[in-house]
Structures are given as C-alpha cells and as structure tokens.
Amino acid sequence: MGKREELGEILHVLRAQQFDRPLLDRLCELTTRIRKVAKMKEGADFLQRLLSHKRGMLYFTQPSTRTFLSFHSACHILGIRVSEIRDSATSSEFKGESPEDALRTFSSYVDIIIMRTPQAGFADATAEMLERTERPIPVINAGSGKDQHPTQALLDIYTLHRSFKDRGGIDGKTIAMIGDLDRGRTVRSLSYLMKNYSGVRLIFVAPESRRMAEDIKAFLDKNEIPWKEHDRLADVLPEVDAVYMTRIQHEWDVAGESSAIDYSNFAFRHEHLAILPRDAIIMHPLPRRDELDPRVDSDPRAKYWRQERNGMWMRVALIARSLGADKEIIDPYGSSTHLL
Ligand code: NCD
C-alpha cells in the first residue's frame, strides 16, 4: 500500500492496485469472522456497539441499488449512523457549490465518506483534498465512472476465495470475463487484483468494439498474467474455473451504439450449464439483463446471489478496517475467541 493511503492512519479504499496479498488474505479472514460473529445475537450486538460513536456519509450521485444498500446495511451492522446524498441537485451543488466544497462540507459532519460518482478519479481527488484539511477522514470508492469499483472486486475475490477454499484457493485458476469489458469498471478492478495470485489465467470474451482496454492488458503483461481473447462464450466454458458475466453498459453510449451489436455469443444460456465444468462457478456483479438466463439461478454453480451477500460482509470488514475496529473483531478480548 502506498504512503499516501496510510498517511496519518487514514485508510482509504480508492483503487484495486492498493491491495497486496497479505492484506487480501487478512480482509478475507476478517470477512469470514464477521459473517460468523453476526449469526448470533451476542455477536451481532458486539458488532453494533463497535462503531456506534461514528457517523458515515453515503454520497451516491450515480444510480445504485445493491451497492448503496450493501454499504447502508454494512454501516448499520457496525452501529454507524448514516446520512445520504443521492442526487447532487438536492444539495448546495445545485446553487453552484463545487463538488469539492460539498464533500468538504459533508466531511465536517461524519467520520467516513463512501462515494459513487460518474467521474473517474473523483474518490482519489476527494481523499487527497481531505488529507490536506485539519480533519482528514477515510474515503471509500463505491464506483468511479468507467474506471474502478474496488469494493466490488474485493467482494468478488472473497467469493472466489470461499468457492475455491477446498481446491487450493484462487491460485492457478482460469477466470473468464464476459461482456462490456471496455466500459465495465468491475472487470477492470478485478483484473488488477489478479496480480496477487499465482498461476491465474484470464480469458476475455467481448464483442469486437467492447474489448478489454489496453491499459489493463499492459498491466497484465507487465505482471506476467497470461490472458487471451475470444469472441464466443461457448468456446471457453469447458476450460474455466469461474465465469464472470457482465451486462452491456448502455448508459455510456454516445449515440445508442450498443443496440447495433449482436450479443448472442456473450450470453450465458441454460444449455451452457452442460458444458461448464462441474466444479466451476458462475459470477455476476448484477444487475443482469439478457446476458444471464434466470433459469441458471437454481444451479449450485451459480454464485451471484451469494456474491451479493458476500459484498455486505466484505464492506463491513472494509469499513471496520478504515475506522480501526478490525483488530477488535479478530481478537475481541486480546486472545479469546468466545464469540465464534
Ligand atoms: C456494477 C457497477 O455499478 O459497476 N454494479 C454493482 O455495483 N454491483 C455493475 C453494473 O452496473 O453493471
């Protein structure tokens, strides 16, 4: 992790490149611990008290359902009271206040800011700006334009980690990413995290005009992570351990160009279950459209609903870490594990 992220114990979550293997392993361990502790009333009450003196701000100026609710629930689990902005037209930004000033204002009232914005790099800029103030607080990037979605990538890692725990973990696995790879931020952040695992192979399956961006391919080459491209999902399914479906990001179209593309080769259909290896898994960050047949949901290899719930637990872990409560969760009484 870079110096700036650690400055003055301010632990931001801004981009996937911040995370190294020991930190990923620690976060997965913390997430599992939280999931188990929260199952019992005594454990849930313990979590509720941990950060009940803290307040959080959810600044979501881009559409969101699950990520918003997931962070909202994660704050509740830790006893954090939350305020929210979901539309900058209802804040003083409407009066001409800059987003920077608006965020500095919000930071005066809370102890952590969780933000989703259409602009790439805005969470980083906010974190930098707050670090120059007298009252810096952690910033969590909940999706920044087409660029990054680090907390989604972390919950994806946790889902892969859980799914492959009896098969040697994520190391050595072949992961196919399907869909609008050029404009999907989840696959970008997840690709960055792959540098932390050995022997991983990536297969990108996308329409010609929506292929994975060159900066990610250059990053993978630099880190010696093998990748290849294909233009038919069915051709790669027999060789994968995980298939990561994504939807077409039509909201970024300039002139409705998505509607001109034939997506039939980039959709997971019910009959594909027959050619997917028996121990492979199917993931999707959701929301889905036509690229994933709902009849696949009842197959035990479909992990996306579990993945969604994993997201809430991973976000509890990330918030707890950013606010310094992670050690107490791992070791509530210095050495006892009686809550497990
Ligand atoms: C993703 C996003 O917003 O980038 N959704 C999510 O956070 N789970 C994926 C998407 O919108 O396609």
Tab-separated table of C-alpha atoms and ligand atoms in Angstrom:
chain	number	residue	atom	x	y	z
A	1	MET	CA	0.000	0.000	0.000
A	2	GLY	CA	1.288	3.456	-0.927
A	3	LYS	CA	2.412	6.005	1.626
A	4	ARG	CA	-0.471	8.382	0.957
A	5	GLU	CA	-3.121	5.750	1.715
A	6	GLU	CA	-1.551	5.071	5.098
A	7	LEU	CA	-0.859	8.713	5.936
A	8	GLY	CA	-1.879	9.510	9.496
A	9	GLU	CA	-3.663	6.153	9.780
A	10	ILE	CA	-6.239	7.249	7.200
A	11	LEU	CA	-7.057	4.016	5.409
A	12	HIS	CA	-8.873	4.844	2.200
A	13	VAL	CA	-10.219	2.343	-0.310
A	14	LEU	CA	-9.668	4.057	-3.658
A	15	ARG	CA	-8.451	1.585	-6.261
A	16	ALA	CA	-7.643	-2.090	-6.616
A	17	GLN	CA	-3.892	-1.513	-7.035
A	18	GLN	CA	-3.688	-0.593	-3.320
A	19	PHE	CA	-4.180	-4.189	-2.214
A	20	ASP	CA	-1.410	-6.736	-1.758
A	21	ARG	CA	-1.754	-10.423	-0.987
A	22	PRO	CA	-1.293	-10.250	2.815
A	23	LEU	CA	-3.951	-7.531	3.002
A	24	LEU	CA	-6.357	-9.500	0.769
A	25	ASP	CA	-5.878	-12.594	2.917
A	26	ARG	CA	-6.454	-10.556	6.085
A	27	LEU	CA	-9.613	-8.994	4.658
A	28	CYS	CA	-10.988	-12.413	3.658
A	29	GLU	CA	-10.268	-13.710	7.165
A	30	LEU	CA	-11.909	-10.656	8.724
A	31	THR	CA	-14.959	-11.017	6.465
A	32	THR	CA	-15.423	-14.682	7.420
A	33	ARG	CA	-15.073	-13.758	11.092
A	34	ILE	CA	-17.704	-11.028	10.789
A	35	ARG	CA	-20.093	-13.333	8.910
A	36	LYS	CA	-19.842	-15.935	11.669
A	37	VAL	CA	-19.971	-13.497	14.593
A	38	ALA	CA	-23.090	-11.802	13.159
A	39	LYS	CA	-25.039	-15.069	13.123
A	40	MET	CA	-25.691	-14.936	16.887
A	41	LYS	CA	-27.422	-12.177	18.837
A	42	GLU	CA	-24.471	-11.791	21.178
A	43	GLY	CA	-22.113	-11.406	18.208
A	44	ALA	CA	-24.440	-9.068	16.310
A	45	ASP	CA	-24.778	-6.879	19.441
A	46	PHE	CA	-20.980	-6.825	19.804
A	47	LEU	CA	-20.631	-5.585	16.190
A	48	GLN	CA	-23.400	-2.990	16.768
A	49	ARG	CA	-21.502	-1.446	19.653
A	50	LEU	CA	-18.123	-1.333	17.915
A	51	LEU	CA	-18.601	1.900	15.970
A	52	SER	CA	-21.822	3.280	17.459
A	53	HIS	CA	-19.951	6.537	18.164
A	54	LYS	CA	-19.229	7.083	14.439
A	55	ARG	CA	-21.206	8.654	11.612
A	56	GLY	CA	-20.960	7.954	7.902
A	57	MET	CA	-21.913	9.729	4.677
A	58	LEU	CA	-23.191	7.892	1.611
A	59	TYR	CA	-22.609	10.235	-1.338
A	60	PHE	CA	-24.066	8.425	-4.356
A	61	THR	CA	-24.571	10.725	-7.323
A	62	GLN	CA	-24.780	7.825	-9.780
A	63	PRO	CA	-27.591	5.230	-9.855
A	64	SER	CA	-27.157	2.377	-7.400
A	65	THR	CA	-29.345	-0.189	-5.690
A	66	ARG	CA	-27.260	-3.015	-4.286
A	67	THR	CA	-24.029	-1.152	-3.623
A	68	PHE	CA	-25.912	1.593	-1.790
A	69	LEU	CA	-27.977	-0.862	0.266
A	70	SER	CA	-24.966	-3.054	0.859
A	71	PHE	CA	-22.955	-0.152	2.333
A	72	HIS	CA	-26.018	1.139	4.179
A	73	SER	CA	-26.530	-2.287	5.773
A	74	ALA	CA	-22.808	-2.648	6.492
A	75	CYS	CA	-22.851	0.668	8.396
A	76	HIS	CA	-25.916	-0.498	10.361
A	77	ILE	CA	-24.232	-3.768	11.279
A	78	LEU	CA	-21.404	-1.736	12.845
A	79	GLY	CA	-23.770	0.689	14.602
A	80	ILE	CA	-22.703	3.624	12.383
A	81	ARG	CA	-25.398	6.249	11.761
A	82	VAL	CA	-25.564	7.326	8.122
A	83	SER	CA	-26.559	10.403	6.152
A	84	GLU	CA	-27.042	10.266	2.411
A	85	ILE	CA	-26.954	12.363	-0.741
A	86	ARG	CA	-28.285	10.531	-3.780
A	87	ASP	CA	-28.767	13.432	-6.118
A	88	SER	CA	-26.474	16.462	-6.257
A	89	ALA	CA	-29.485	18.548	-7.372
A	90	THR	CA	-30.792	18.321	-3.807
A	91	SER	CA	-27.538	19.593	-2.243
A	92	SER	CA	-25.939	23.048	-2.483
A	93	GLU	CA	-24.184	21.854	-5.619
A	94	PHE	CA	-27.433	22.998	-7.240
A	95	LYS	CA	-26.598	26.550	-6.074
A	96	GLY	CA	-23.257	26.314	-7.814
A	97	GLU	CA	-21.158	24.884	-5.000
A	98	SER	CA	-18.316	22.775	-6.378
A	99	PRO	CA	-18.418	19.017	-5.633
A	100	GLU	CA	-15.097	19.510	-3.782
A	101	ASP	CA	-16.604	22.100	-1.424
A	102	ALA	CA	-19.734	19.958	-1.000
A	103	LEU	CA	-17.632	16.964	0.044
A	104	ARG	CA	-15.509	19.069	2.376
A	105	THR	CA	-18.758	20.231	3.990
A	106	PHE	CA	-20.042	16.664	4.393
A	107	SER	CA	-16.715	15.643	5.894
A	108	SER	CA	-17.288	18.138	8.734
A	109	TYR	CA	-20.227	16.094	10.000
A	110	VAL	CA	-19.089	12.499	9.551
A	111	ASP	CA	-16.206	10.106	10.188
A	112	ILE	CA	-16.154	8.284	6.834
A	113	ILE	CA	-17.339	9.090	3.293
A	114	ILE	CA	-18.485	6.334	0.950
A	115	MET	CA	-18.929	7.681	-2.563
A	116	ARG	CA	-20.103	6.699	-6.036
A	117	THR	CA	-19.732	9.227	-8.825
A	118	PRO	CA	-19.802	9.227	-12.629
A	119	GLN	CA	-16.311	10.801	-12.739
A	120	ALA	CA	-13.224	8.579	-12.829
A	121	GLY	CA	-10.675	9.564	-10.177
A	122	PHE	CA	-13.018	11.694	-8.091
A	123	ALA	CA	-12.749	9.499	-4.986
A	124	ASP	CA	-8.933	9.793	-5.201
A	125	ALA	CA	-9.185	13.565	-5.591
A	126	THR	CA	-11.545	13.777	-2.600
A	127	ALA	CA	-9.219	11.702	-0.439
A	128	GLU	CA	-6.270	13.910	-1.411
A	129	MET	CA	-8.242	17.078	-0.750
A	130	LEU	CA	-9.380	15.836	2.686
A	131	GLU	CA	-5.851	14.851	3.635
A	132	ARG	CA	-4.852	18.477	3.247
A	133	THR	CA	-7.535	19.567	5.750
A	134	GLU	CA	-7.355	19.641	9.540
A	135	ARG	CA	-9.851	16.816	9.785
A	136	PRO	CA	-8.990	14.122	7.254
A	137	ILE	CA	-11.348	11.130	7.186
A	138	PRO	CA	-11.305	7.897	5.176
A	139	VAL	CA	-12.903	7.768	1.735
A	140	ILE	CA	-14.280	4.571	0.217
A	141	ASN	CA	-14.753	4.442	-3.552
A	142	ALA	CA	-18.070	2.707	-4.276
A	143	GLY	CA	-17.658	3.065	-8.050
A	144	SER	CA	-15.937	5.833	-10.025
A	145	GLY	CA	-17.190	6.219	-13.587
A	146	LYS	CA	-15.955	3.566	-16.007
A	147	ASP	CA	-12.713	3.364	-14.125
A	148	GLN	CA	-12.809	1.424	-10.851
A	149	HIS	CA	-15.064	-0.384	-8.407
A	150	PRO	CA	-12.580	-1.676	-5.836
A	151	THR	CA	-15.060	-2.872	-3.199
A	152	GLN	CA	-16.888	-4.940	-5.839
A	153	ALA	CA	-13.561	-6.500	-6.834
A	154	LEU	CA	-12.819	-7.280	-3.177
A	155	LEU	CA	-16.167	-9.000	-2.688
A	156	ASP	CA	-15.505	-10.888	-5.932
A	157	ILE	CA	-12.175	-12.022	-4.502
A	158	TYR	CA	-13.943	-13.123	-1.321
A	159	THR	CA	-16.485	-15.093	-3.390
A	160	LEU	CA	-13.699	-16.791	-5.383
A	161	HIS	CA	-11.748	-17.427	-2.162
A	162	ARG	CA	-14.796	-19.058	-0.499
A	163	SER	CA	-15.759	-21.044	-3.555
A	164	PHE	CA	-12.265	-22.480	-4.088
A	165	LYS	CA	-11.271	-22.976	-0.447
A	166	ASP	CA	-11.154	-26.753	-0.874
A	167	ARG	CA	-9.489	-26.529	-4.286
A	168	GLY	CA	-6.291	-24.664	-3.398
A	169	GLY	CA	-7.778	-21.160	-3.396
A	170	ILE	CA	-7.664	-18.665	-6.257
A	171	ASP	CA	-4.077	-19.520	-7.305
A	172	GLY	CA	-3.890	-21.419	-10.579
A	173	LYS	CA	-7.487	-20.766	-11.613
A	174	THR	CA	-8.756	-19.786	-15.066
A	175	ILE	CA	-11.265	-16.949	-14.982
A	176	ALA	CA	-13.291	-15.815	-17.987
A	177	MET	CA	-14.750	-12.284	-18.018
A	178	ILE	CA	-17.634	-11.755	-20.414
A	179	GLY	CA	-19.470	-8.706	-21.768
A	180	ASP	CA	-18.781	-4.983	-21.993
A	181	LEU	CA	-15.199	-5.237	-20.759
A	182	ASP	CA	-14.238	-1.868	-22.163
A	183	ARG	CA	-16.734	0.125	-20.069
A	184	GLY	CA	-17.317	-2.198	-17.106
A	185	ARG	CA	-15.428	-1.000	-14.039
A	186	THR	CA	-15.878	-4.251	-12.097
A	187	VAL	CA	-13.783	-6.313	-14.518
A	188	ARG	CA	-11.085	-3.637	-14.570
A	189	SER	CA	-10.701	-3.619	-10.777
A	190	LEU	CA	-10.850	-7.421	-10.590
A	191	SER	CA	-8.144	-7.747	-13.281
A	192	TYR	CA	-5.831	-5.521	-11.223
A	193	LEU	CA	-6.299	-7.723	-8.160
A	194	MET	CA	-5.223	-10.833	-10.088
A	195	LYS	CA	-1.567	-9.823	-9.779
A	196	ASN	CA	-1.775	-11.045	-6.178
A	197	TYR	CA	-2.429	-14.670	-7.145
A	198	SER	CA	-0.030	-17.068	-8.817
A	199	GLY	CA	-0.823	-19.046	-11.936
A	200	VAL	CA	-4.111	-17.271	-12.691
A	201	ARG	CA	-5.150	-17.123	-16.391
A	202	LEU	CA	-7.686	-14.650	-17.728
A	203	ILE	CA	-9.906	-15.079	-20.771
A	204	PHE	CA	-11.717	-12.005	-22.101
A	205	VAL	CA	-14.849	-12.617	-24.168
A	206	ALA	CA	-16.336	-9.416	-25.603
A	207	PRO	CA	-17.776	-8.010	-28.797
A	208	GLU	CA	-15.104	-6.504	-31.052
A	209	SER	CA	-15.954	-2.917	-30.075
A	210	ARG	CA	-16.169	-3.632	-26.336
A	211	ARG	CA	-12.881	-5.482	-25.744
A	212	MET	CA	-10.850	-5.108	-22.560
A	213	ALA	CA	-8.962	-1.796	-22.571
A	214	GLU	CA	-5.265	-1.597	-23.478
A	215	ASP	CA	-4.169	-0.214	-20.095
A	216	ILE	CA	-5.410	-3.375	-18.350
A	217	LYS	CA	-3.777	-5.632	-20.940
A	218	ALA	CA	-0.485	-3.741	-20.477
A	219	PHE	CA	-0.804	-4.147	-16.692
A	220	LEU	CA	-1.371	-7.895	-17.068
A	221	ASP	CA	1.616	-8.230	-19.428
A	222	LYS	CA	3.828	-6.305	-17.023
A	223	ASN	CA	2.784	-8.590	-14.192
A	224	GLU	CA	3.130	-11.730	-16.343
A	225	ILE	CA	-0.503	-12.727	-16.012
A	226	PRO	CA	-1.461	-14.723	-19.115
A	227	TRP	CA	-4.607	-13.558	-20.908
A	228	LYS	CA	-6.305	-14.255	-24.200
A	229	GLU	CA	-9.351	-13.027	-26.074
A	230	HIS	CA	-12.250	-14.926	-27.570
A	231	ASP	CA	-15.431	-13.994	-29.316
A	232	ARG	CA	-17.723	-16.826	-28.268
A	233	LEU	CA	-18.582	-17.685	-24.672
A	234	ALA	CA	-19.444	-21.291	-25.506
A	235	ASP	CA	-15.895	-21.935	-26.808
A	236	VAL	CA	-14.223	-21.107	-23.497
A	237	LEU	CA	-16.668	-22.579	-20.971
A	238	PRO	CA	-15.141	-26.096	-20.910
A	239	GLU	CA	-11.769	-24.691	-19.700
A	240	VAL	CA	-12.846	-22.230	-16.983
A	241	ASP	CA	-12.943	-22.391	-13.191
A	242	ALA	CA	-15.009	-19.225	-12.950
A	243	VAL	CA	-17.096	-17.324	-15.455
A	244	TYR	CA	-17.709	-13.651	-14.613
A	245	MET	CA	-20.694	-12.356	-16.578
A	246	THR	CA	-21.345	-8.621	-17.015
A	247	ARG	CA	-24.087	-6.599	-18.666
A	248	ILE	CA	-23.754	-4.157	-21.540
A	249	GLN	CA	-23.157	-0.679	-20.070
A	250	HIS	CA	-25.586	1.061	-22.431
A	251	GLU	CA	-25.705	4.205	-20.248
A	252	TRP	CA	-22.279	5.210	-21.605
A	253	ASP	CA	-23.463	5.090	-25.245
A	254	VAL	CA	-22.971	8.283	-27.191
A	255	ALA	CA	-25.496	7.504	-29.965
A	256	GLY	CA	-27.213	4.241	-28.998
A	257	GLU	CA	-24.332	2.176	-30.426
A	258	SER	CA	-24.993	-0.776	-28.060
A	259	SER	CA	-28.213	-1.612	-29.847
A	260	ALA	CA	-26.323	-2.320	-33.084
A	261	ILE	CA	-24.251	-5.130	-31.518
A	262	ASP	CA	-25.264	-8.798	-31.605
A	263	TYR	CA	-24.763	-10.135	-28.066
A	264	SER	CA	-25.903	-13.691	-28.651
A	265	ASN	CA	-22.350	-15.047	-28.290
A	266	PHE	CA	-21.875	-13.230	-24.981
A	267	ALA	CA	-24.890	-14.553	-23.075
A	268	PHE	CA	-24.921	-17.489	-20.661
A	269	ARG	CA	-27.845	-19.676	-21.689
A	270	HIS	CA	-29.393	-22.580	-19.827
A	271	GLU	CA	-27.851	-25.144	-22.197
A	272	HIS	CA	-24.365	-23.811	-21.370
A	273	LEU	CA	-24.627	-25.472	-17.959
A	274	ALA	CA	-23.960	-28.791	-19.701
A	275	ILE	CA	-20.517	-27.702	-20.959
A	276	LEU	CA	-19.413	-25.830	-17.822
A	277	PRO	CA	-17.090	-27.981	-15.650
A	278	ARG	CA	-18.832	-29.499	-12.630
A	279	ASP	CA	-16.734	-27.583	-10.094
A	280	ALA	CA	-16.703	-24.229	-11.927
A	281	ILE	CA	-18.649	-21.231	-10.633
A	282	ILE	CA	-20.751	-18.520	-12.286
A	283	MET	CA	-20.466	-14.937	-11.011
A	284	HIS	CA	-22.104	-11.633	-11.937
A	285	PRO	CA	-21.799	-8.235	-10.181
A	286	LEU	CA	-25.503	-7.621	-11.022
A	287	PRO	CA	-27.748	-6.057	-12.204
A	288	ARG	CA	-28.320	-8.503	-15.024
A	289	ARG	CA	-30.173	-8.077	-18.255
A	290	ASP	CA	-30.383	-10.695	-21.015
A	291	GLU	CA	-26.821	-11.950	-20.679
A	292	LEU	CA	-27.655	-14.488	-17.965
A	293	ASP	CA	-30.703	-16.756	-18.134
A	294	PRO	CA	-32.609	-16.714	-14.786
A	295	ARG	CA	-33.085	-20.479	-15.138
A	296	VAL	CA	-29.367	-20.766	-14.325
A	297	ASP	CA	-30.033	-19.382	-10.809
A	298	SER	CA	-31.026	-22.742	-9.338
A	299	ASP	CA	-27.809	-24.474	-10.457
A	300	PRO	CA	-25.413	-24.926	-7.497
A	301	ARG	CA	-22.603	-23.373	-9.564
A	302	ALA	CA	-24.473	-20.055	-9.736
A	303	LYS	CA	-22.848	-17.922	-7.013
A	304	TYR	CA	-24.106	-14.416	-7.828
A	305	TRP	CA	-26.752	-14.150	-5.119
A	306	ARG	CA	-24.228	-15.392	-2.590
A	307	GLN	CA	-21.735	-12.943	-4.107
A	308	GLU	CA	-24.182	-10.100	-3.445
A	309	ARG	CA	-24.499	-11.042	0.239
A	310	ASN	CA	-20.735	-11.566	0.494
A	311	GLY	CA	-20.499	-7.928	-0.572
A	312	MET	CA	-22.232	-6.735	2.564
A	313	TRP	CA	-19.861	-8.711	4.798
A	314	MET	CA	-16.764	-7.576	2.901
A	315	ARG	CA	-17.948	-3.966	3.217
A	316	VAL	CA	-18.381	-4.395	6.971
A	317	ALA	CA	-14.762	-5.582	7.016
A	318	LEU	CA	-13.520	-2.631	4.929
A	319	ILE	CA	-15.366	-0.016	6.990
A	320	ALA	CA	-14.213	-1.632	10.240
A	321	ARG	CA	-10.629	-1.518	8.989
A	322	SER	CA	-10.861	2.079	7.790
A	323	LEU	CA	-12.189	3.109	11.224
A	324	GLY	CA	-9.707	0.979	13.171
A	325	ALA	CA	-12.122	-1.638	14.581
A	326	ASP	CA	-10.727	-4.639	12.680
A	327	LYS	CA	-8.333	-5.824	15.377
A	328	GLU	CA	-11.080	-5.939	17.976
A	329	ILE	CA	-13.227	-8.091	15.678
A	330	ILE	CA	-10.428	-10.565	15.073
A	331	ASP	CA	-9.488	-10.662	18.740
A	332	PRO	CA	-12.273	-9.147	20.919
A	333	TYR	CA	-10.609	-9.733	24.305
A	334	GLY	CA	-6.996	-9.751	23.332
A	335	SER	CA	-6.890	-13.515	22.911
A	336	SER	CA	-10.340	-15.035	23.482
A	337	THR	CA	-12.430	-16.376	20.598
A	338	HIS	CA	-15.583	-16.969	22.635
A	339	LEU	CA	-17.794	-15.161	20.134
A	340	LEU	CA	-17.159	-17.796	17.488
B	1	NCD	C1	-21.867	-2.746	-11.104
B	1	NCD	C2	-21.491	-1.281	-11.225
B	1	NCD	O1	-22.205	-0.416	-10.769
B	1	NCD	O2	-20.421	-1.058	-11.773
B	1	NCD	N1	-22.921	-2.940	-10.224
B	1	NCD	C3	-22.622	-3.138	-8.914
B	1	NCD	O3	-22.089	-2.272	-8.255
B	1	NCD	N2	-22.853	-4.355	-8.418
B	1	NCD	C4	-22.071	-3.431	-12.377
B	1	NCD	C5	-23.036	-2.836	-13.360
B	1	NCD	O4	-23.676	-1.825	-13.125
B	1	NCD	O5	-23.136	-3.448	-14.420
